Amino acid sequence: MKTVIFDYSEQGKSAYRLPADPHTDILISDIEEAGLLRAEKPRLAEVSEVELIRHYTKLSTLNYGVDSGYYPLGSCTMKYNPKINQDVAALEGFSAVHPLQDEEDIQGILQLLYELEQYLCGVFGFAAFGLQPAAGAQGEYAGLLIMKAYHADQGNAHKNIILIPDSAHGTNPASVIAVGWKIRTVASTADGRVDLADLKSKLSDDVAGIMLTNPNTLGLFENEIAQIAEAVHGVGGLLYWDGANANAVMGYFKPAEAGFDIAHLNLHKTFSTPHGGGGPGAGPVGVVSKLVQYLPAPRVEVQEGVYKLMTNYPKSVGRLHSFYGNAGILVRAYTYIRSLGAPGLKEATENSVLLANYMKSKLADHYQIVSQGVCKHEFVISLKQEKKQYGIRALDVAKRLMDYGFYPPTIYFPLIVSEALMIETPETEPVEAIDAFVEAMIQIKHDMIHEPQLLLNAPHVTPVSRFDEVKAVREPRLSYFR
Ligand SMILES: *Cc1c(COP(=O)(O)O)cnc(C)c1O
């Protein structure tokens, strides 16, 4: 079967025609004479124009994205990115400015960044946000640097322990290590929330703070947040809110009012900017008033109606990105906020939470739901029982979902759930897409019992099926030729 473009290659076929123009000949001979051509011709496929076009068109359809279907990837908020965001980001005043232009020439983008910060403060209750971090993980890193600077200023440089619940996202412990601190793990209760008694037993004078995801990675709201805040503040520690998944709470929960001192957001998740495949992103770091002086610099300030990029903050943790951060992403997030308005942001939260609970209740008769009670924007299923009974793992269900035309959910996370499937329902999904996904999941349960091979060999519709993912990462083969 012909699968790659080289299979269509035949000597003499060509997808281009050079003009029979003497100038072209002169140019080519000039290049040859100057010794600019390599001695050996590169091995390129020789195909006709239509073969070339079909090749690339076919390749483009192998991509799966939020524009092609429902993307249930838990903890990632793969919501639809409205095209107006793209249009606005492409406006010349944003896309064509040079970062070294005079401030008076770039008042527009500076005003946008200033207002974006104000909006984020309004939604989450913090005194200020630094917009520089380019990802959630970098926001965490920035937040911990701020925490470190604060403790040092308080004469508490010995504080070097961060409490992290065992359900946390992997970037949390990684960020702690990156700033040279240590991790103390807090256990979860049977229902998947922070075990307050265990947390209290882990407190000591050297605790610098706690990093908390709320709602946590089971999609559950930490309802003892006031007690947690009191306990951690009691030993002089600070509360860090991992707000990567703010889709579940924006407009309803202001972390700063609940006792959190520092937070990061993932604009590329909650605020509908394209992500996946490693970026670009934006992970603004928010702080309460006593920590504003430590924010990364430069920051945008307004003086007598003129926006300025200020760098004069002696206590700042410094620069974390060139110029303003990932400005294009910030423009998209700003557009999303402006086009929805405050009521729209609340509605987005309501719909994502509603869809998650809708799907959860529809699947409850067929699968073991770990996230008990009302969940937020996502929930977790365990296939522990299915593994024992039918030899089917979370991986097999994820792969089989591709045959039904869906992107697989997050699997094997959070780590505290065995055979976990973590499903998120962004508010931009039509209920029909959610229903179709539920139907596929129910059919998969049926297949699992009656025809398990269908799952074990899935996916059947993709060019490659199961492969050794570890080997693919360690020994990538990046060209067609061996
Ligand atoms: C996505 C995510 C992060 C990390 O964000 P990146 O932009 O990928 O670095 C951190 N915490 C949680 C809970 C997340 O879901």
Short mmCIF file of C-alpha atoms and ligand atoms in Angstrom, two decimals:
data_model
loop_
_atom_site.label_atom_id
_atom_site.label_comp_id
_atom_site.label_asym_id
_atom_site.label_seq_id
_atom_site.Cartn_x
_atom_site.Cartn_y
_atom_site.Cartn_z
CA MET A 1 0.00 0.00 0.00
CA LYS A 2 1.20 3.49 -0.76
CA THR A 3 1.42 5.33 2.52
CA VAL A 4 4.12 7.97 2.36
CA ILE A 5 4.94 10.45 -0.33
CA PHE A 6 8.06 8.55 -1.40
CA ASP A 7 5.85 5.65 -2.46
CA TYR A 8 4.46 7.91 -5.18
CA SER A 9 7.85 9.13 -6.29
CA GLU A 10 8.97 8.46 -9.86
CA GLN A 11 11.95 9.95 -11.60
CA GLY A 12 10.95 12.85 -13.80
CA LYS A 13 7.66 13.70 -12.12
CA SER A 14 7.52 17.27 -10.97
CA ALA A 15 5.16 19.51 -9.03
CA TYR A 16 6.70 22.71 -10.38
CA ARG A 17 7.69 24.29 -13.67
CA LEU A 18 10.44 26.87 -13.78
CA PRO A 19 9.99 29.66 -16.29
CA ALA A 20 11.95 29.18 -19.49
CA ASP A 21 13.60 32.46 -18.83
CA PRO A 22 17.26 33.17 -19.54
CA HIS A 23 17.55 34.93 -16.20
CA THR A 24 16.63 31.77 -14.34
CA ASP A 25 19.33 29.84 -16.20
CA ILE A 26 21.86 32.49 -15.42
CA LEU A 27 20.90 32.41 -11.79
CA ILE A 28 21.24 28.62 -11.52
CA SER A 29 24.61 28.60 -13.25
CA ASP A 30 25.73 31.42 -10.94
CA ILE A 31 24.81 29.33 -7.95
CA GLU A 32 26.60 26.33 -9.38
CA GLU A 33 29.69 28.31 -10.16
CA ALA A 34 29.80 29.82 -6.71
CA GLY A 35 29.87 26.28 -5.34
CA LEU A 36 26.63 26.81 -3.45
CA LEU A 37 25.01 23.57 -4.62
CA ARG A 38 25.84 20.40 -2.72
CA ALA A 39 27.66 17.78 -4.74
CA GLU A 40 25.03 15.16 -4.19
CA LYS A 41 21.42 15.88 -4.94
CA PRO A 42 19.23 15.53 -1.86
CA ARG A 43 16.82 12.61 -1.99
CA LEU A 44 13.48 14.26 -2.52
CA ALA A 45 10.24 12.70 -3.61
CA GLU A 46 9.48 13.37 -7.26
CA VAL A 47 5.72 13.68 -7.50
CA SER A 48 3.15 15.59 -9.47
CA GLU A 49 1.42 18.67 -8.11
CA VAL A 50 -1.84 16.88 -7.39
CA GLU A 51 -0.01 14.09 -5.53
CA LEU A 52 1.82 16.67 -3.49
CA ILE A 53 -1.38 18.52 -2.59
CA ARG A 54 -3.19 15.29 -1.67
CA HIS A 55 -0.27 14.23 0.47
CA TYR A 56 -0.34 17.37 2.59
CA THR A 57 -4.12 17.55 2.69
CA LYS A 58 -4.25 13.97 3.95
CA LEU A 59 -1.63 14.75 6.58
CA SER A 60 -3.60 17.77 7.75
CA THR A 61 -6.67 15.62 8.43
CA LEU A 62 -4.67 13.39 10.79
CA ASN A 63 -4.51 16.24 13.26
CA TYR A 64 -7.05 16.24 16.02
CA GLY A 65 -7.87 19.54 17.65
CA VAL A 66 -10.65 21.45 19.34
CA ASP A 67 -11.80 22.54 15.88
CA SER A 68 -12.36 18.90 14.88
CA GLY A 69 -14.11 17.45 17.91
CA TYR A 70 -14.62 17.12 21.66
CA TYR A 71 -11.36 17.00 23.54
CA PRO A 72 -12.02 15.55 27.02
CA LEU A 73 -8.41 15.82 28.23
CA GLY A 74 -8.84 16.30 31.98
CA SER A 75 -6.87 19.04 33.77
CA CYS A 76 -6.07 20.60 30.40
CA THR A 77 -9.24 22.58 29.54
CA MET A 78 -9.17 22.09 25.80
CA LYS A 79 -11.95 24.54 25.17
CA TYR A 80 -12.81 26.02 21.80
CA ASN A 81 -10.73 29.08 20.93
CA PRO A 82 -13.10 31.66 19.44
CA LYS A 83 -11.80 32.98 16.12
CA ILE A 84 -12.34 36.56 17.20
CA ASN A 85 -9.37 36.06 19.54
CA GLN A 86 -7.21 35.33 16.50
CA ASP A 87 -8.56 38.31 14.58
CA VAL A 88 -7.78 40.69 17.41
CA ALA A 89 -4.31 39.25 18.04
CA ALA A 90 -3.58 39.73 14.33
CA LEU A 91 -4.39 43.46 14.39
CA GLU A 92 -1.30 45.34 13.32
CA GLY A 93 -1.20 47.42 16.46
CA PHE A 94 -0.60 44.22 18.41
CA SER A 95 1.16 41.89 16.01
CA ALA A 96 3.49 44.36 14.31
CA VAL A 97 4.76 46.44 17.22
CA HIS A 98 8.40 46.16 18.09
CA PRO A 99 9.19 45.66 21.75
CA LEU A 100 11.86 48.34 21.62
CA GLN A 101 9.52 50.98 20.20
CA ASP A 102 8.98 54.08 22.29
CA GLU A 103 6.28 53.74 24.91
CA GLU A 104 4.29 56.58 23.37
CA ASP A 105 3.99 54.58 20.14
CA ILE A 106 2.71 51.43 21.81
CA GLN A 107 0.15 52.80 24.24
CA GLY A 108 -2.45 50.37 22.84
CA ILE A 109 -0.74 47.13 23.81
CA LEU A 110 0.40 48.63 27.13
CA GLN A 111 -3.17 49.65 27.93
CA LEU A 112 -4.40 46.17 27.02
CA LEU A 113 -1.84 44.53 29.33
CA TYR A 114 -2.73 46.95 32.13
CA GLU A 115 -6.44 46.29 31.76
CA LEU A 116 -5.95 42.53 31.49
CA GLU A 117 -4.17 42.64 34.84
CA GLN A 118 -7.08 44.63 36.31
CA TYR A 119 -9.61 42.12 35.00
CA LEU A 120 -7.71 39.17 36.41
CA CYS A 121 -7.51 40.95 39.77
CA GLY A 122 -11.26 41.54 39.62
CA VAL A 123 -12.07 37.92 38.86
CA PHE A 124 -9.73 36.32 41.39
CA GLY A 125 -9.43 38.95 44.10
CA PHE A 126 -5.67 39.47 44.03
CA ALA A 127 -4.00 42.89 44.35
CA ALA A 128 -1.84 42.46 41.26
CA PHE A 129 -0.78 40.00 38.58
CA GLY A 130 2.55 39.64 36.84
CA LEU A 131 1.87 38.71 33.22
CA GLN A 132 5.34 37.48 32.29
CA PRO A 133 5.38 33.74 33.00
CA ALA A 134 4.97 31.77 29.77
CA ALA A 135 3.29 28.68 31.24
CA GLY A 136 1.54 27.39 34.32
CA ALA A 137 4.76 25.77 35.48
CA GLN A 138 6.66 29.04 35.10
CA GLY A 139 3.91 30.80 37.03
CA GLU A 140 4.46 28.30 39.84
CA TYR A 141 8.18 28.92 39.72
CA ALA A 142 7.58 32.69 39.86
CA GLY A 143 5.18 32.25 42.80
CA LEU A 144 7.71 30.22 44.74
CA LEU A 145 10.46 32.77 44.04
CA ILE A 146 8.12 35.43 45.46
CA MET A 147 7.44 33.25 48.49
CA LYS A 148 11.17 32.78 49.00
CA ALA A 149 11.88 36.52 48.76
CA TYR A 150 9.08 37.25 51.23
CA HIS A 151 10.28 34.75 53.82
CA ALA A 152 13.86 36.01 53.48
CA ASP A 153 12.63 39.59 54.11
CA GLN A 154 10.73 38.40 57.17
CA GLY A 155 13.93 36.89 58.58
CA ASN A 156 12.59 33.40 57.84
CA ALA A 157 15.16 32.22 55.32
CA HIS A 158 15.18 28.84 57.06
CA LYS A 159 11.70 28.05 55.77
CA ASN A 160 12.21 25.56 52.95
CA ILE A 161 9.37 23.02 53.05
CA ILE A 162 6.33 23.11 50.79
CA LEU A 163 3.32 20.98 51.60
CA ILE A 164 1.74 19.33 48.55
CA PRO A 165 -1.31 17.05 48.56
CA ASP A 166 -0.73 13.62 47.00
CA SER A 167 -3.28 14.43 44.30
CA ALA A 168 -1.28 17.39 42.96
CA HIS A 169 -0.23 18.05 39.39
CA GLY A 170 3.37 16.98 38.72
CA THR A 171 4.52 20.51 38.01
CA ASN A 172 3.96 21.48 41.69
CA PRO A 173 6.69 19.26 43.17
CA ALA A 174 8.91 19.99 40.14
CA SER A 175 8.67 23.74 40.79
CA VAL A 176 9.52 23.25 44.45
CA ILE A 177 12.68 21.37 43.49
CA ALA A 178 13.50 24.07 40.92
CA VAL A 179 13.69 26.73 43.65
CA GLY A 180 15.79 24.44 45.84
CA TRP A 181 13.15 23.64 48.43
CA LYS A 182 11.80 20.34 49.76
CA ILE A 183 8.41 18.69 49.52
CA ARG A 184 6.30 17.24 52.30
CA THR A 185 3.35 15.25 50.97
CA VAL A 186 -0.12 15.60 52.50
CA ALA A 187 -2.47 12.61 52.29
CA SER A 188 -5.97 12.70 50.85
CA THR A 189 -9.08 11.46 52.62
CA ALA A 190 -11.07 8.54 51.21
CA ASP A 191 -13.31 11.01 49.35
CA GLY A 192 -10.29 12.59 47.66
CA ARG A 193 -9.90 15.88 49.54
CA VAL A 194 -7.00 17.14 51.67
CA ASP A 195 -6.79 15.23 54.95
CA LEU A 196 -6.81 18.12 57.44
CA ALA A 197 -5.53 16.00 60.34
CA ASP A 198 -2.62 14.76 58.23
CA LEU A 199 -1.92 18.31 57.08
CA LYS A 200 -1.78 19.56 60.68
CA SER A 201 0.60 16.77 61.61
CA LYS A 202 2.96 17.90 58.83
CA LEU A 203 3.18 21.53 59.98
CA SER A 204 6.37 22.87 61.50
CA ASP A 205 8.31 26.11 61.72
CA ASP A 206 10.25 25.36 58.54
CA VAL A 207 7.09 25.11 56.41
CA ALA A 208 7.23 27.89 53.81
CA GLY A 209 3.77 27.24 52.47
CA ILE A 210 1.36 24.90 50.76
CA MET A 211 0.55 24.50 47.07
CA LEU A 212 -3.06 23.64 46.60
CA THR A 213 -5.14 22.96 43.53
CA ASN A 214 -8.74 23.91 44.14
CA PRO A 215 -10.82 22.29 42.79
CA ASN A 216 -8.33 19.47 43.14
CA THR A 217 -7.38 17.04 40.40
CA LEU A 218 -10.40 14.87 41.18
CA GLY A 219 -12.53 17.86 40.22
CA LEU A 220 -13.59 18.31 43.85
CA PHE A 221 -13.74 21.59 45.71
CA GLU A 222 -11.64 21.69 48.89
CA ASN A 223 -14.40 22.68 51.29
CA GLU A 224 -12.12 22.95 54.33
CA ILE A 225 -10.12 25.69 52.70
CA ALA A 226 -10.67 28.11 55.61
CA GLN A 227 -9.27 25.61 58.11
CA ILE A 228 -6.35 24.81 55.81
CA ALA A 229 -5.55 28.52 55.46
CA GLU A 230 -5.71 29.05 59.20
CA ALA A 231 -3.41 26.11 59.90
CA VAL A 232 -0.77 27.05 57.32
CA HIS A 233 -0.82 30.77 58.15
CA GLY A 234 -0.53 29.73 61.79
CA VAL A 235 3.06 28.59 61.23
CA GLY A 236 3.90 31.63 59.10
CA GLY A 237 3.45 29.78 55.81
CA LEU A 238 1.82 31.13 52.65
CA LEU A 239 -0.95 29.58 50.57
CA TYR A 240 -0.34 29.03 46.89
CA TRP A 241 -3.31 28.44 44.63
CA ASP A 242 -2.69 26.36 41.52
CA GLY A 243 -5.35 28.04 39.40
CA ALA A 244 -4.57 26.19 36.17
CA ASN A 245 -8.15 24.95 36.10
CA ALA A 246 -9.97 28.13 37.00
CA ASN A 247 -12.64 27.17 34.49
CA ALA A 248 -14.38 25.49 37.39
CA VAL A 249 -14.63 28.52 39.64
CA MET A 250 -14.15 31.84 37.84
CA GLY A 251 -16.83 34.30 38.80
CA TYR A 252 -17.76 32.24 41.86
CA PHE A 253 -14.65 31.75 43.96
CA LYS A 254 -12.06 34.41 44.69
CA PRO A 255 -9.01 32.55 46.00
CA ALA A 256 -7.52 35.71 47.54
CA GLU A 257 -10.64 36.07 49.71
CA ALA A 258 -10.41 32.41 50.74
CA GLY A 259 -6.93 32.96 52.18
CA PHE A 260 -4.64 32.29 49.23
CA ASP A 261 -1.63 34.60 49.01
CA ILE A 262 -0.19 33.67 45.62
CA ALA A 263 -1.62 32.00 42.53
CA HIS A 264 -1.00 31.27 38.92
CA LEU A 265 -3.54 31.02 36.14
CA ASN A 266 -3.29 29.20 32.85
CA LEU A 267 -4.64 31.67 30.33
CA HIS A 268 -4.09 29.00 27.68
CA LYS A 269 -6.59 26.80 29.48
CA THR A 270 -9.23 28.93 31.17
CA PHE A 271 -9.09 31.94 28.87
CA SER A 272 -9.37 30.14 25.55
CA THR A 273 -6.03 30.67 23.92
CA PRO A 274 -4.77 27.84 21.70
CA HIS A 275 -2.49 25.37 23.43
CA GLY A 276 -1.26 21.83 23.32
CA GLY A 277 1.93 20.48 21.86
CA GLY A 278 3.95 22.54 24.26
CA GLY A 279 2.81 26.10 23.84
CA PRO A 280 2.78 29.01 23.59
CA GLY A 281 1.05 29.78 26.86
CA ALA A 282 0.76 32.34 29.60
CA GLY A 283 0.76 31.66 33.32
CA PRO A 284 0.26 35.01 35.09
CA VAL A 285 1.20 35.03 38.76
CA GLY A 286 -1.15 36.82 41.16
CA VAL A 287 -0.39 38.05 44.67
CA VAL A 288 -2.00 39.76 47.65
CA SER A 289 -0.93 43.32 48.45
CA LYS A 290 1.97 42.51 50.80
CA LEU A 291 3.66 40.56 47.97
CA VAL A 292 3.19 42.97 45.05
CA GLN A 293 6.70 44.41 45.47
CA TYR A 294 8.21 40.99 44.62
CA LEU A 295 6.42 40.47 41.29
CA PRO A 296 8.54 39.91 38.19
CA ALA A 297 9.52 43.11 36.35
CA PRO A 298 8.87 44.95 34.10
CA ARG A 299 5.23 45.76 34.87
CA VAL A 300 2.83 48.15 33.20
CA GLU A 301 1.73 51.15 35.25
CA VAL A 302 -0.34 54.16 34.34
CA GLN A 303 0.73 57.68 35.26
CA GLU A 304 -1.52 60.60 34.36
CA GLY A 305 -3.18 58.60 31.63
CA VAL A 306 0.10 57.41 30.09
CA TYR A 307 0.99 53.71 30.21
CA LYS A 308 4.55 52.93 31.14
CA LEU A 309 6.65 49.84 31.31
CA MET A 310 8.25 50.09 34.72
CA THR A 311 11.34 48.23 35.88
CA ASN A 312 12.21 50.08 39.05
CA TYR A 313 11.18 47.54 41.69
CA PRO A 314 14.12 46.89 44.01
CA LYS A 315 12.48 43.83 45.62
CA SER A 316 11.32 42.23 42.37
CA VAL A 317 12.31 38.61 41.74
CA GLY A 318 13.43 39.89 38.34
CA ARG A 319 12.70 39.22 34.73
CA LEU A 320 11.18 35.89 33.73
CA HIS A 321 10.55 36.52 30.06
CA SER A 322 11.68 38.98 27.45
CA PHE A 323 9.62 42.19 27.32
CA TYR A 324 5.93 41.63 28.16
CA GLY A 325 5.75 37.84 28.15
CA ASN A 326 3.79 36.00 25.48
CA ALA A 327 1.96 39.12 24.38
CA GLY A 328 -0.08 37.44 21.62
CA ILE A 329 -1.58 35.01 24.11
CA LEU A 330 -2.37 37.86 26.49
CA VAL A 331 -4.25 39.67 23.70
CA ARG A 332 -6.34 36.54 23.06
CA ALA A 333 -7.20 36.14 26.75
CA TYR A 334 -8.14 39.82 26.94
CA THR A 335 -10.43 39.38 23.93
CA TYR A 336 -12.11 36.36 25.52
CA ILE A 337 -12.75 38.31 28.72
CA ARG A 338 -14.04 41.39 26.86
CA SER A 339 -16.30 39.37 24.57
CA LEU A 340 -17.88 37.41 27.45
CA GLY A 341 -17.95 40.10 30.09
CA ALA A 342 -18.30 39.28 33.78
CA PRO A 343 -21.71 37.54 33.39
CA GLY A 344 -20.30 35.50 30.50
CA LEU A 345 -17.35 34.28 32.57
CA LYS A 346 -19.78 33.12 35.27
CA GLU A 347 -21.88 31.40 32.67
CA ALA A 348 -18.83 29.62 31.28
CA THR A 349 -18.10 28.25 34.75
CA GLU A 350 -21.73 27.22 35.24
CA ASN A 351 -21.85 25.39 31.93
CA SER A 352 -18.58 23.54 32.35
CA VAL A 353 -19.63 22.39 35.83
CA LEU A 354 -23.11 21.50 34.63
CA LEU A 355 -21.78 19.44 31.71
CA ALA A 356 -19.35 17.57 33.97
CA ASN A 357 -22.08 16.61 36.41
CA TYR A 358 -24.42 15.73 33.54
CA MET A 359 -21.89 13.37 32.03
CA LYS A 360 -20.88 11.97 35.40
CA SER A 361 -24.47 11.04 36.24
CA LYS A 362 -24.97 9.46 32.79
CA LEU A 363 -21.86 7.30 33.22
CA ALA A 364 -22.46 6.40 36.85
CA ASP A 365 -24.43 3.24 35.99
CA HIS A 366 -21.61 1.98 33.79
CA TYR A 367 -18.36 2.99 35.43
CA GLN A 368 -16.93 3.51 38.89
CA ILE A 369 -16.86 7.27 39.48
CA VAL A 370 -14.17 8.27 41.95
CA SER A 371 -15.24 11.92 42.26
CA GLN A 372 -18.19 11.60 44.61
CA GLY A 373 -20.90 14.20 45.07
CA VAL A 374 -21.08 17.34 42.97
CA CYS A 375 -17.91 17.77 40.98
CA LYS A 376 -16.59 20.91 39.36
CA HIS A 377 -15.39 21.01 35.74
CA GLU A 378 -14.09 17.44 35.58
CA PHE A 379 -14.32 14.05 37.25
CA VAL A 380 -12.32 10.85 37.50
CA ILE A 381 -13.29 7.27 36.68
CA SER A 382 -11.35 4.24 37.95
CA LEU A 383 -11.10 1.09 35.83
CA LYS A 384 -9.63 -0.93 38.69
CA GLN A 385 -12.58 -3.31 38.66
CA GLU A 386 -12.59 -3.67 34.85
CA LYS A 387 -8.91 -4.49 34.90
CA LYS A 388 -9.50 -7.29 37.37
CA GLN A 389 -12.63 -8.60 35.69
CA TYR A 390 -11.93 -8.20 31.97
CA GLY A 391 -8.21 -7.45 31.77
CA ILE A 392 -9.02 -4.03 30.30
CA ARG A 393 -6.99 -1.01 31.38
CA ALA A 394 -7.53 2.73 31.22
CA LEU A 395 -5.10 2.80 28.28
CA ASP A 396 -7.31 0.39 26.29
CA VAL A 397 -10.43 2.49 26.81
CA ALA A 398 -8.54 5.64 25.85
CA LYS A 399 -7.26 4.02 22.65
CA ARG A 400 -10.71 2.66 21.79
CA LEU A 401 -12.26 6.12 22.11
CA MET A 402 -10.16 7.16 19.10
CA ASP A 403 -12.09 4.64 16.99
CA TYR A 404 -15.22 6.55 17.93
CA GLY A 405 -13.66 9.79 16.76
CA PHE A 406 -12.76 11.25 20.16
CA TYR A 407 -9.51 12.44 21.58
CA PRO A 408 -8.76 10.28 24.65
CA PRO A 409 -9.14 11.71 28.15
CA THR A 410 -6.21 12.09 30.52
CA ILE A 411 -5.21 8.68 31.87
CA TYR A 412 -3.23 7.46 34.90
CA PHE A 413 -3.66 10.85 36.61
CA PRO A 414 -4.20 11.75 39.40
CA LEU A 415 -1.68 9.25 40.69
CA ILE A 416 -3.78 8.35 43.74
CA VAL A 417 -6.42 6.67 41.54
CA SER A 418 -5.56 3.34 39.94
CA GLU A 419 -6.47 3.00 36.26
CA ALA A 420 -7.68 6.58 36.21
CA LEU A 421 -9.56 8.26 33.36
CA MET A 422 -9.91 11.99 33.93
CA ILE A 423 -12.62 13.64 31.88
CA GLU A 424 -13.16 17.36 31.48
CA THR A 425 -16.15 19.08 29.88
CA PRO A 426 -15.33 22.60 28.70
CA GLU A 427 -18.31 24.91 28.47
CA THR A 428 -17.85 25.37 24.75
CA GLU A 429 -18.94 21.78 24.05
CA PRO A 430 -22.46 21.37 22.71
CA VAL A 431 -24.48 18.90 24.77
CA GLU A 432 -24.75 16.71 21.64
CA ALA A 433 -20.99 16.16 21.74
CA ILE A 434 -21.21 15.18 25.39
CA ASP A 435 -24.05 12.76 24.61
CA ALA A 436 -22.08 11.19 21.77
CA PHE A 437 -19.10 10.71 24.07
CA VAL A 438 -21.32 9.10 26.72
CA GLU A 439 -22.75 6.75 24.09
CA ALA A 440 -19.25 5.77 22.98
CA MET A 441 -18.24 5.08 26.59
CA ILE A 442 -21.32 2.88 27.13
CA GLN A 443 -20.65 1.00 23.88
CA ILE A 444 -17.03 0.54 24.96
CA LYS A 445 -18.23 -0.99 28.22
CA HIS A 446 -20.32 -3.41 26.16
CA ASP A 447 -17.36 -4.24 23.88
CA MET A 448 -15.17 -4.76 26.91
CA ILE A 449 -17.44 -7.56 28.13
CA HIS A 450 -18.31 -9.17 24.81
CA GLU A 451 -15.39 -8.46 22.51
CA PRO A 452 -12.38 -7.33 24.55
CA GLN A 453 -10.01 -7.77 21.59
CA LEU A 454 -11.59 -4.70 20.05
CA LEU A 455 -10.21 -2.68 22.92
CA LEU A 456 -6.93 -4.49 23.30
CA ASN A 457 -5.99 -3.83 19.65
CA ALA A 458 -7.44 -0.33 19.42
CA PRO A 459 -7.20 2.11 17.79
CA HIS A 460 -8.18 0.61 14.46
CA VAL A 461 -8.67 3.83 12.50
CA THR A 462 -5.30 5.55 12.89
CA PRO A 463 -2.22 5.12 10.66
CA VAL A 464 -0.28 3.76 13.63
CA SER A 465 -1.92 1.85 16.44
CA ARG A 466 -0.02 0.88 19.55
CA PHE A 467 3.56 1.83 19.74
CA ASP A 468 6.29 1.88 22.34
CA GLU A 469 5.86 5.42 23.62
CA VAL A 470 8.97 5.35 25.79
CA LYS A 471 11.12 4.17 22.88
CA ALA A 472 9.52 6.78 20.63
CA VAL A 473 10.65 9.50 23.03
CA ARG A 474 14.10 8.08 23.74
CA GLU A 475 14.99 7.09 20.18
CA PRO A 476 12.95 9.36 17.94
CA ARG A 477 13.33 8.68 14.24
CA LEU A 478 12.67 11.98 12.63
CA SER A 479 13.13 11.23 8.95
CA TYR A 480 11.70 8.76 6.47
CA PHE A 481 15.14 7.36 5.64
CA ARG A 482 16.72 4.96 8.07
C1 LIG B 1 -1.80 22.30 33.29
C2 LIG B 1 -1.54 22.37 34.74
C3 LIG B 1 -0.34 22.90 35.24
C4 LIG B 1 0.84 23.28 34.36
O1 LIG B 1 0.60 24.21 33.37
P1 LIG B 1 1.58 24.32 32.12
O2 LIG B 1 1.12 25.53 31.37
O3 LIG B 1 1.41 23.06 31.33
O4 LIG B 1 2.97 24.46 32.61
C5 LIG B 1 -0.21 23.02 36.60
N1 LIG B 1 -1.18 22.60 37.44
C6 LIG B 1 -2.34 22.07 36.99
C7 LIG B 1 -3.38 21.63 37.98
C8 LIG B 1 -2.57 21.93 35.63
O5 LIG B 1 -3.70 21.39 35.18
#
